[in-house]
Amino acid sequence: MRKAKGQVKRRWWIAVMLFCCIFMVGRTKSADTVLADAVYDYIIPGSNTYYLTEADISDMPIQVLCYARNEIYARYGRRFESSELQAYFDSKSWYSGSIDPSAFSNTMLNSYETANIELLKNREYALRAEGYLLDQNGYSYQPIYDYLYGKNGFSDSYVFYGSDMRYIMQSEVNTMTLQEICYAKNEIYARHGRMFDSQELKDYFWSKSWYNGCISPEDFSDSVFNTYELANIKLLQDNELARSASGYLLDQPGYNIYAVGSYGSMDDTYIFYDSNSRYLTNNDVRNLSIQEICYARNEIYARRGRLFESMELQNYFNQKTWYYGWISPESFSPSVLNQYETANVEFLKNYEYMLDPKGYILN
């Protein structure tokens, strides 16, 4: 009940902040952007406008308490002696650190902020006599992201879930932002434990529960990459530089690691969800790549539970929630296909080999 009350108050404040921000920024910022700033960039959005209660903070881990307390100072542009705190607040779109710790005065704080700092500090030191210990070796922002988004939320996602076991298609990259392309490329390195010089990439990947950065950039070897990873790095790199000659510029003031979506998660999508119930036409396929044509043809077999000798195809279909492969290639019989499927397999095969006499080269 206490936690529910705190969540209601948080949601109420977010709604108020969203309304006020939209009113103030007018045409300069979209409602979606304002909402993202309000929800994702603060631990406690309203800590400067109402008194927190013990119930509001009862579920906060000690690290979150420390950060929430210092967030109140950060709103005013205070800088921090702790590199851990400084790096964290530098990643926030609302933060502009300009006041040296020695020059900051608590007289800037209002009555809500003063009281909330005291409440958060008391709770933090109640959990540990010396409070949260900043700048310890191997510190992580993971507890912050777990608190804000849950262990199965933002922190566990990949830009491309399967970039280590399938070829990314150009059509997928076409919908991505420049930032997402850059992050997806570096995600392939991050899967193998590579560390990063960029603070922006550090912040992003340390927010991931799967990430364990342990190899310095100078000690990292590309020899760990498999065929898919090498091809996907090249595809993403080429697209990044095609969008901008200098690529995505990391560590720019106000960078936002939350502006990155997920493009490769387990899904239930089909290239042609109805290829078993209608005849495909030239109109359906004219904008598809040869790779997508090949996948669409094999999608018809995959619906029927066929396994694949091609690791590329097997990995692709393994990501589909609807796929359950149990029939070996040699045991599979085309006789299980209906009239639409039989015709569409032939149509897609002809179209694929029209695009290239060799067809799409798998693996």
mmCIF file of N, CA, C and O in Angstrom, residues 102-178:
data_model
loop_
_atom_site.group_PDB
_atom_site.id
_atom_site.type_symbol
_atom_site.label_atom_id
_atom_site.label_comp_id
_atom_site.label_asym_id
_atom_site.label_seq_id
_atom_site.Cartn_x
_atom_site.Cartn_y
_atom_site.Cartn_z
ATOM 1 N N SER A 102 32.616 23.989 -4.002
ATOM 2 C CA SER A 102 32.992 24.972 -2.981
ATOM 3 C C SER A 102 32.213 26.275 -3.102
ATOM 4 O O SER A 102 32.090 27.039 -2.138
ATOM 5 N N ALA A 103 31.649 26.512 -4.301
ATOM 6 C CA ALA A 103 30.909 27.762 -4.525
ATOM 7 C C ALA A 103 29.405 27.582 -4.356
ATOM 8 O O ALA A 103 28.657 28.567 -4.378
ATOM 9 N N PHE A 104 28.970 26.355 -4.156
ATOM 10 C CA PHE A 104 27.529 26.105 -4.040
ATOM 11 C C PHE A 104 27.040 26.434 -2.638
ATOM 12 O O PHE A 104 27.688 26.123 -1.637
ATOM 13 N N SER A 105 25.881 27.072 -2.546
ATOM 14 C CA SER A 105 25.293 27.441 -1.250
ATOM 15 C C SER A 105 23.940 26.779 -1.080
ATOM 16 O O SER A 105 23.097 26.817 -1.987
ATOM 17 N N ASN A 106 23.710 26.185 0.082
ATOM 18 C CA ASN A 106 22.433 25.546 0.373
ATOM 19 C C ASN A 106 21.281 26.535 0.476
ATOM 20 O O ASN A 106 20.112 26.127 0.521
ATOM 21 N N THR A 107 21.594 27.811 0.506
ATOM 22 C CA THR A 107 20.526 28.822 0.555
ATOM 23 C C THR A 107 19.723 28.837 -0.747
ATOM 24 O O THR A 107 18.628 29.405 -0.806
ATOM 25 N N MET A 108 20.257 28.217 -1.780
ATOM 26 C CA MET A 108 19.545 28.130 -3.054
ATOM 27 C C MET A 108 18.364 27.169 -2.961
ATOM 28 O O MET A 108 17.428 27.240 -3.755
ATOM 29 N N LEU A 109 18.403 26.256 -2.002
ATOM 30 C CA LEU A 109 17.387 25.220 -1.883
ATOM 31 C C LEU A 109 16.111 25.773 -1.252
ATOM 32 O O LEU A 109 16.164 26.609 -0.350
ATOM 33 N N ASN A 110 14.962 25.258 -1.706
ATOM 34 C CA ASN A 110 13.710 25.658 -1.067
ATOM 35 C C ASN A 110 13.387 24.719 0.096
ATOM 36 O O ASN A 110 14.140 23.773 0.371
ATOM 37 N N SER A 111 12.274 24.943 0.759
ATOM 38 C CA SER A 111 11.951 24.180 1.973
ATOM 39 C C SER A 111 11.716 22.707 1.671
ATOM 40 O O SER A 111 12.076 21.830 2.468
ATOM 41 N N TYR A 112 11.115 22.401 0.506
ATOM 42 C CA TYR A 112 10.895 20.998 0.132
ATOM 43 C C TYR A 112 12.238 20.291 -0.066
ATOM 44 O O TYR A 112 12.461 19.181 0.422
ATOM 45 N N GLU A 113 13.107 20.938 -0.798
ATOM 46 C CA GLU A 113 14.398 20.331 -1.112
ATOM 47 C C GLU A 113 15.230 20.111 0.137
ATOM 48 O O GLU A 113 15.859 19.059 0.310
ATOM 49 N N THR A 114 15.240 21.104 1.021
ATOM 50 C CA THR A 114 16.006 20.981 2.265
ATOM 51 C C THR A 114 15.509 19.804 3.095
ATOM 52 O O THR A 114 16.298 18.992 3.594
ATOM 53 N N ALA A 115 14.186 19.693 3.221
ATOM 54 C CA ALA A 115 13.605 18.600 4.001
ATOM 55 C C ALA A 115 13.840 17.249 3.335
ATOM 56 O O ALA A 115 14.138 16.251 4.012
ATOM 57 N N ASN A 116 13.733 17.204 2.014
ATOM 58 C CA ASN A 116 13.903 15.940 1.295
ATOM 59 C C ASN A 116 15.337 15.446 1.324
ATOM 60 O O ASN A 116 15.589 14.243 1.394
ATOM 61 N N ILE A 117 16.291 16.360 1.270
ATOM 62 C CA ILE A 117 17.697 15.981 1.398
ATOM 63 C C ILE A 117 17.940 15.328 2.752
ATOM 64 O O ILE A 117 18.605 14.286 2.860
ATOM 65 N N GLU A 118 17.373 15.914 3.778
ATOM 66 C CA GLU A 118 17.559 15.381 5.132
ATOM 67 C C GLU A 118 16.918 13.996 5.258
ATOM 68 O O GLU A 118 17.518 13.077 5.832
ATOM 69 N N LEU A 119 15.709 13.848 4.710
ATOM 70 C CA LEU A 119 15.024 12.555 4.772
ATOM 71 C C LEU A 119 15.808 11.478 4.031
ATOM 72 O O LEU A 119 16.016 10.374 4.545
ATOM 73 N N LEU A 120 16.263 11.789 2.820
ATOM 74 C CA LEU A 120 17.018 10.827 2.024
ATOM 75 C C LEU A 120 18.347 10.468 2.681
ATOM 76 O O LEU A 120 18.762 9.307 2.685
ATOM 77 N N LYS A 121 19.001 11.471 3.237
ATOM 78 C CA LYS A 121 20.287 11.238 3.907
ATOM 79 C C LYS A 121 20.105 10.346 5.127
ATOM 80 O O LYS A 121 20.893 9.412 5.349
ATOM 81 N N ASN A 122 19.068 10.620 5.924
ATOM 82 C CA ASN A 122 18.831 9.814 7.125
ATOM 83 C C ASN A 122 18.552 8.362 6.767
ATOM 84 O O ASN A 122 19.033 7.437 7.429
ATOM 85 N N ARG A 123 17.772 8.153 5.698
ATOM 86 C CA ARG A 123 17.463 6.791 5.272
ATOM 87 C C ARG A 123 18.716 6.091 4.744
ATOM 88 O O ARG A 123 18.965 4.915 5.032
ATOM 89 N N GLU A 124 19.520 6.811 3.975
ATOM 90 C CA GLU A 124 20.755 6.254 3.429
ATOM 91 C C GLU A 124 21.685 5.793 4.539
ATOM 92 O O GLU A 124 22.231 4.688 4.497
ATOM 93 N N TYR A 125 21.856 6.649 5.561
ATOM 94 C CA TYR A 125 22.787 6.320 6.647
ATOM 95 C C TYR A 125 22.185 5.334 7.645
ATOM 96 O O TYR A 125 22.914 4.737 8.445
ATOM 97 N N ALA A 126 20.879 5.153 7.589
ATOM 98 C CA ALA A 126 20.256 4.116 8.403
ATOM 99 C C ALA A 126 20.542 2.739 7.820
ATOM 100 O O ALA A 126 20.669 1.754 8.547
ATOM 101 N N LEU A 127 20.660 2.684 6.473
ATOM 102 C CA LEU A 127 20.962 1.415 5.814
ATOM 103 C C LEU A 127 22.428 1.029 5.976
ATOM 104 O O LEU A 127 22.768 -0.154 6.017
ATOM 105 N N ARG A 128 23.305 2.029 6.051
ATOM 106 C CA ARG A 128 24.731 1.772 6.268
ATOM 107 C C ARG A 128 25.312 2.961 7.009
ATOM 108 O O ARG A 128 25.100 4.102 6.605
ATOM 109 N N ALA A 129 26.047 2.688 8.038
ATOM 110 C CA ALA A 129 26.528 3.762 8.920
ATOM 111 C C ALA A 129 27.321 4.822 8.168
ATOM 112 O O ALA A 129 27.235 6.015 8.483
ATOM 113 N N GLU A 130 28.084 4.417 7.146
ATOM 114 C CA GLU A 130 28.902 5.367 6.396
ATOM 115 C C GLU A 130 28.225 5.820 5.107
ATOM 116 O O GLU A 130 28.825 6.525 4.286
ATOM 117 N N GLY A 131 26.963 5.415 4.912
ATOM 118 C CA GLY A 131 26.248 5.790 3.695
ATOM 119 C C GLY A 131 26.749 5.014 2.491
ATOM 120 O O GLY A 131 27.559 4.085 2.615
ATOM 121 N N TYR A 132 26.253 5.376 1.303
ATOM 122 C CA TYR A 132 26.714 4.730 0.076
ATOM 123 C C TYR A 132 28.128 5.190 -0.240
ATOM 124 O O TYR A 132 28.431 6.390 -0.223
ATOM 125 N N LEU A 133 29.015 4.244 -0.549
ATOM 126 C CA LEU A 133 30.417 4.566 -0.816
ATOM 127 C C LEU A 133 30.614 4.836 -2.311
ATOM 128 O O LEU A 133 30.514 3.920 -3.135
ATOM 129 N N LEU A 134 30.872 6.077 -2.629
ATOM 130 C CA LEU A 134 31.038 6.491 -4.025
ATOM 131 C C LEU A 134 32.412 6.103 -4.569
ATOM 132 O O LEU A 134 33.380 5.953 -3.807
ATOM 133 N N ASP A 135 32.493 5.962 -5.882
ATOM 134 C CA ASP A 135 33.751 5.786 -6.619
ATOM 135 C C ASP A 135 34.510 4.518 -6.242
ATOM 136 O O ASP A 135 35.738 4.474 -6.345
ATOM 137 N N GLN A 136 33.769 3.484 -5.858
ATOM 138 C CA GLN A 136 34.415 2.199 -5.602
ATOM 139 C C GLN A 136 34.740 1.520 -6.930
ATOM 140 O O GLN A 136 34.054 1.723 -7.944
ATOM 141 N N ASN A 137 35.795 0.710 -6.949
ATOM 142 C CA ASN A 137 36.159 -0.001 -8.173
ATOM 143 C C ASN A 137 34.995 -0.865 -8.651
ATOM 144 O O ASN A 137 34.375 -1.582 -7.866
ATOM 145 N N GLY A 138 34.699 -0.756 -9.942
ATOM 146 C CA GLY A 138 33.641 -1.568 -10.526
ATOM 147 C C GLY A 138 32.238 -1.101 -10.218
ATOM 148 O O GLY A 138 31.279 -1.865 -10.378
ATOM 149 N N TYR A 139 32.092 0.156 -9.784
ATOM 150 C CA TYR A 139 30.734 0.644 -9.511
ATOM 151 C C TYR A 139 29.898 0.571 -10.790
ATOM 152 O O TYR A 139 30.399 0.633 -11.896
ATOM 153 N N SER A 140 28.608 0.418 -10.605
ATOM 154 C CA SER A 140 27.691 0.264 -11.734
ATOM 155 C C SER A 140 26.444 1.104 -11.498
ATOM 156 O O SER A 140 26.020 1.296 -10.360
ATOM 157 N N TYR A 141 25.839 1.567 -12.608
ATOM 158 C CA TYR A 141 24.558 2.278 -12.518
ATOM 159 C C TYR A 141 23.379 1.309 -12.573
ATOM 160 O O TYR A 141 22.227 1.733 -12.581
ATOM 161 N N GLN A 142 23.676 0.010 -12.601
ATOM 162 C CA GLN A 142 22.616 -0.972 -12.739
ATOM 163 C C GLN A 142 21.521 -0.849 -11.663
ATOM 164 O O GLN A 142 20.332 -0.926 -11.988
ATOM 165 N N PRO A 143 21.863 -0.663 -10.369
ATOM 166 C CA PRO A 143 20.798 -0.533 -9.364
ATOM 167 C C PRO A 143 19.863 0.646 -9.621
ATOM 168 O O PRO A 143 18.677 0.578 -9.291
ATOM 169 N N ILE A 144 20.389 1.704 -10.233
ATOM 170 C CA ILE A 144 19.550 2.860 -10.547
ATOM 171 C C ILE A 144 18.539 2.482 -11.621
ATOM 172 O O ILE A 144 17.339 2.746 -11.494
ATOM 173 N N TYR A 145 19.017 1.831 -12.688
ATOM 174 C CA TYR A 145 18.135 1.451 -13.779
ATOM 175 C C TYR A 145 17.156 0.358 -13.356
ATOM 176 O O TYR A 145 16.005 0.342 -13.785
ATOM 177 N N ASP A 146 17.611 -0.560 -12.492
ATOM 178 C CA ASP A 146 16.707 -1.587 -11.990
ATOM 179 C C ASP A 146 15.575 -0.948 -11.191
ATOM 180 O O ASP A 146 14.419 -1.375 -11.276
ATOM 181 N N TYR A 147 15.912 0.055 -10.386
ATOM 182 C CA TYR A 147 14.888 0.730 -9.583
ATOM 183 C C TYR A 147 13.897 1.478 -10.474
ATOM 184 O O TYR A 147 12.683 1.432 -10.248
ATOM 185 N N LEU A 148 14.416 2.175 -11.489
ATOM 186 C CA LEU A 148 13.553 2.999 -12.333
ATOM 187 C C LEU A 148 12.718 2.176 -13.304
ATOM 188 O O LEU A 148 11.553 2.503 -13.558
ATOM 189 N N TYR A 149 13.293 1.105 -13.854
ATOM 190 C CA TYR A 149 12.626 0.399 -14.945
ATOM 191 C C TYR A 149 12.319 -1.063 -14.666
ATOM 192 O O TYR A 149 11.637 -1.706 -15.446
ATOM 193 N N GLY A 150 12.843 -1.586 -13.566
ATOM 194 C CA GLY A 150 12.634 -2.995 -13.270
ATOM 195 C C GLY A 150 13.690 -3.851 -13.939
ATOM 196 O O GLY A 150 14.270 -3.486 -14.951
ATOM 197 N N LYS A 151 13.940 -5.018 -13.384
ATOM 198 C CA LYS A 151 15.013 -5.883 -13.890
ATOM 199 C C LYS A 151 14.727 -6.403 -15.290
ATOM 200 O O LYS A 151 15.626 -6.802 -16.001
ATOM 201 N N ASN A 152 13.461 -6.396 -15.703
ATOM 202 C CA ASN A 152 13.123 -6.888 -17.037
ATOM 203 C C ASN A 152 12.732 -5.763 -17.970
ATOM 204 O O ASN A 152 12.147 -5.983 -19.019
ATOM 205 N N GLY A 153 13.056 -4.535 -17.602
ATOM 206 C CA GLY A 153 12.694 -3.392 -18.423
ATOM 207 C C GLY A 153 13.835 -2.943 -19.295
ATOM 208 O O GLY A 153 14.550 -3.735 -19.893
ATOM 209 N N PHE A 154 14.028 -1.645 -19.326
ATOM 210 C CA PHE A 154 15.020 -1.040 -20.210
ATOM 211 C C PHE A 154 16.394 -1.685 -20.086
ATOM 212 O O PHE A 154 17.065 -1.914 -21.068
ATOM 213 N N SER A 155 16.790 -2.019 -18.868
ATOM 214 C CA SER A 155 18.169 -2.411 -18.637
ATOM 215 C C SER A 155 18.566 -3.721 -19.309
ATOM 216 O O SER A 155 19.746 -3.985 -19.480
ATOM 217 N N ASP A 156 17.586 -4.579 -19.661
ATOM 218 C CA ASP A 156 17.929 -5.874 -20.224
ATOM 219 C C ASP A 156 17.902 -5.894 -21.757
ATOM 220 O O ASP A 156 18.208 -6.907 -22.357
ATOM 221 N N SER A 157 17.501 -4.812 -22.355
ATOM 222 C CA SER A 157 17.254 -4.837 -23.787
ATOM 223 C C SER A 157 18.538 -4.738 -24.611
ATOM 224 O O SER A 157 19.554 -4.237 -24.159
ATOM 225 N N TYR A 158 18.446 -5.242 -25.830
ATOM 226 C CA TYR A 158 19.494 -5.065 -26.831
ATOM 227 C C TYR A 158 18.957 -4.151 -27.922
ATOM 228 O O TYR A 158 17.747 -4.096 -28.158
ATOM 229 N N VAL A 159 19.844 -3.439 -28.601
ATOM 230 C CA VAL A 159 19.419 -2.747 -29.806
ATOM 231 C C VAL A 159 19.062 -3.803 -30.852
ATOM 232 O O VAL A 159 17.998 -3.773 -31.460
ATOM 233 N N PHE A 160 19.981 -4.790 -31.039
ATOM 234 C CA PHE A 160 19.706 -5.932 -31.900
ATOM 235 C C PHE A 160 19.920 -7.216 -31.113
ATOM 236 O O PHE A 160 21.051 -7.608 -30.846
ATOM 237 N N TYR A 161 18.814 -7.855 -30.748
ATOM 238 C CA TYR A 161 18.886 -9.091 -29.959
ATOM 239 C C TYR A 161 19.768 -10.140 -30.623
ATOM 240 O O TYR A 161 20.559 -10.791 -29.966
ATOM 241 N N GLY A 162 19.636 -10.296 -31.922
ATOM 242 C CA GLY A 162 20.311 -11.407 -32.584
ATOM 243 C C GLY A 162 21.483 -11.031 -33.453
ATOM 244 O O GLY A 162 21.801 -11.755 -34.395
ATOM 245 N N SER A 163 22.160 -9.924 -33.166
ATOM 246 C CA SER A 163 23.239 -9.480 -34.054
ATOM 247 C C SER A 163 24.453 -10.403 -34.022
ATOM 248 O O SER A 163 25.368 -10.257 -34.832
ATOM 249 N N ASP A 164 24.466 -11.355 -33.110
ATOM 250 C CA ASP A 164 25.570 -12.316 -33.048
ATOM 251 C C ASP A 164 25.202 -13.658 -33.686
ATOM 252 O O ASP A 164 26.012 -14.577 -33.713
ATOM 253 N N MET A 165 23.965 -13.763 -34.207
ATOM 254 C CA MET A 165 23.565 -15.052 -34.770
ATOM 255 C C MET A 165 22.714 -14.946 -36.025
ATOM 256 O O MET A 165 22.110 -15.929 -36.459
ATOM 257 N N ARG A 166 22.652 -13.754 -36.611
ATOM 258 C CA ARG A 166 22.001 -13.604 -37.916
ATOM 259 C C ARG A 166 22.505 -12.336 -38.577
ATOM 260 O O ARG A 166 23.078 -11.462 -37.921
ATOM 261 N N TYR A 167 22.285 -12.251 -39.879
ATOM 262 C CA TYR A 167 22.651 -11.038 -40.606
ATOM 263 C C TYR A 167 21.537 -10.001 -40.452
ATOM 264 O O TYR A 167 20.368 -10.298 -40.691
ATOM 265 N N ILE A 168 21.906 -8.797 -40.046
ATOM 266 C CA ILE A 168 20.953 -7.697 -39.986
ATOM 267 C C ILE A 168 20.620 -7.274 -41.411
ATOM 268 O O ILE A 168 21.500 -7.215 -42.276
ATOM 269 N N MET A 169 19.364 -6.994 -41.669
ATOM 270 C CA MET A 169 18.937 -6.606 -43.005
ATOM 271 C C MET A 169 18.949 -5.081 -43.155
ATOM 272 O O MET A 169 18.687 -4.348 -42.198
ATOM 273 N N GLN A 170 19.239 -4.620 -44.351
ATOM 274 C CA GLN A 170 19.289 -3.188 -44.626
ATOM 275 C C GLN A 170 17.954 -2.522 -44.303
ATOM 276 O O GLN A 170 17.915 -1.401 -43.792
ATOM 277 N N SER A 171 16.870 -3.226 -44.566
ATOM 278 C CA SER A 171 15.547 -2.648 -44.301
ATOM 279 C C SER A 171 15.353 -2.364 -42.821
ATOM 280 O O SER A 171 14.623 -1.441 -42.444
ATOM 281 N N GLU A 172 16.003 -3.127 -41.951
ATOM 282 C CA GLU A 172 15.913 -2.887 -40.510
ATOM 283 C C GLU A 172 16.692 -1.625 -40.120
ATOM 284 O O GLU A 172 16.244 -0.832 -39.289
ATOM 285 N N VAL A 173 17.844 -1.462 -40.725
ATOM 286 C CA VAL A 173 18.696 -0.310 -40.397
ATOM 287 C C VAL A 173 18.068 0.991 -40.897
ATOM 288 O O VAL A 173 18.261 2.050 -40.299
ATOM 289 N N ASN A 174 17.302 0.896 -41.965
ATOM 290 C CA ASN A 174 16.707 2.104 -42.554
ATOM 291 C C ASN A 174 15.824 2.861 -41.576
ATOM 292 O O ASN A 174 15.646 4.069 -41.700
ATOM 293 N N THR A 175 15.250 2.166 -40.599
ATOM 294 C CA THR A 175 14.332 2.802 -39.657
ATOM 295 C C THR A 175 15.020 3.332 -38.409
ATOM 296 O O THR A 175 14.374 3.937 -37.556
ATOM 297 N N MET A 176 16.330 3.131 -38.295
ATOM 298 C CA MET A 176 17.052 3.488 -37.074
ATOM 299 C C MET A 176 17.597 4.909 -37.136
ATOM 300 O O MET A 176 17.865 5.447 -38.209
ATOM 301 N N THR A 177 17.795 5.495 -35.951
ATOM 302 C CA THR A 177 18.459 6.793 -35.881
ATOM 303 C C THR A 177 19.971 6.592 -35.952
ATOM 304 O O THR A 177 20.479 5.481 -35.753
ATOM 305 N N LEU A 178 20.692 7.680 -36.187
ATOM 306 C CA LEU A 178 22.155 7.610 -36.235
ATOM 307 C C LEU A 178 22.716 7.125 -34.904
ATOM 308 O O LEU A 178 23.661 6.316 -34.861
#
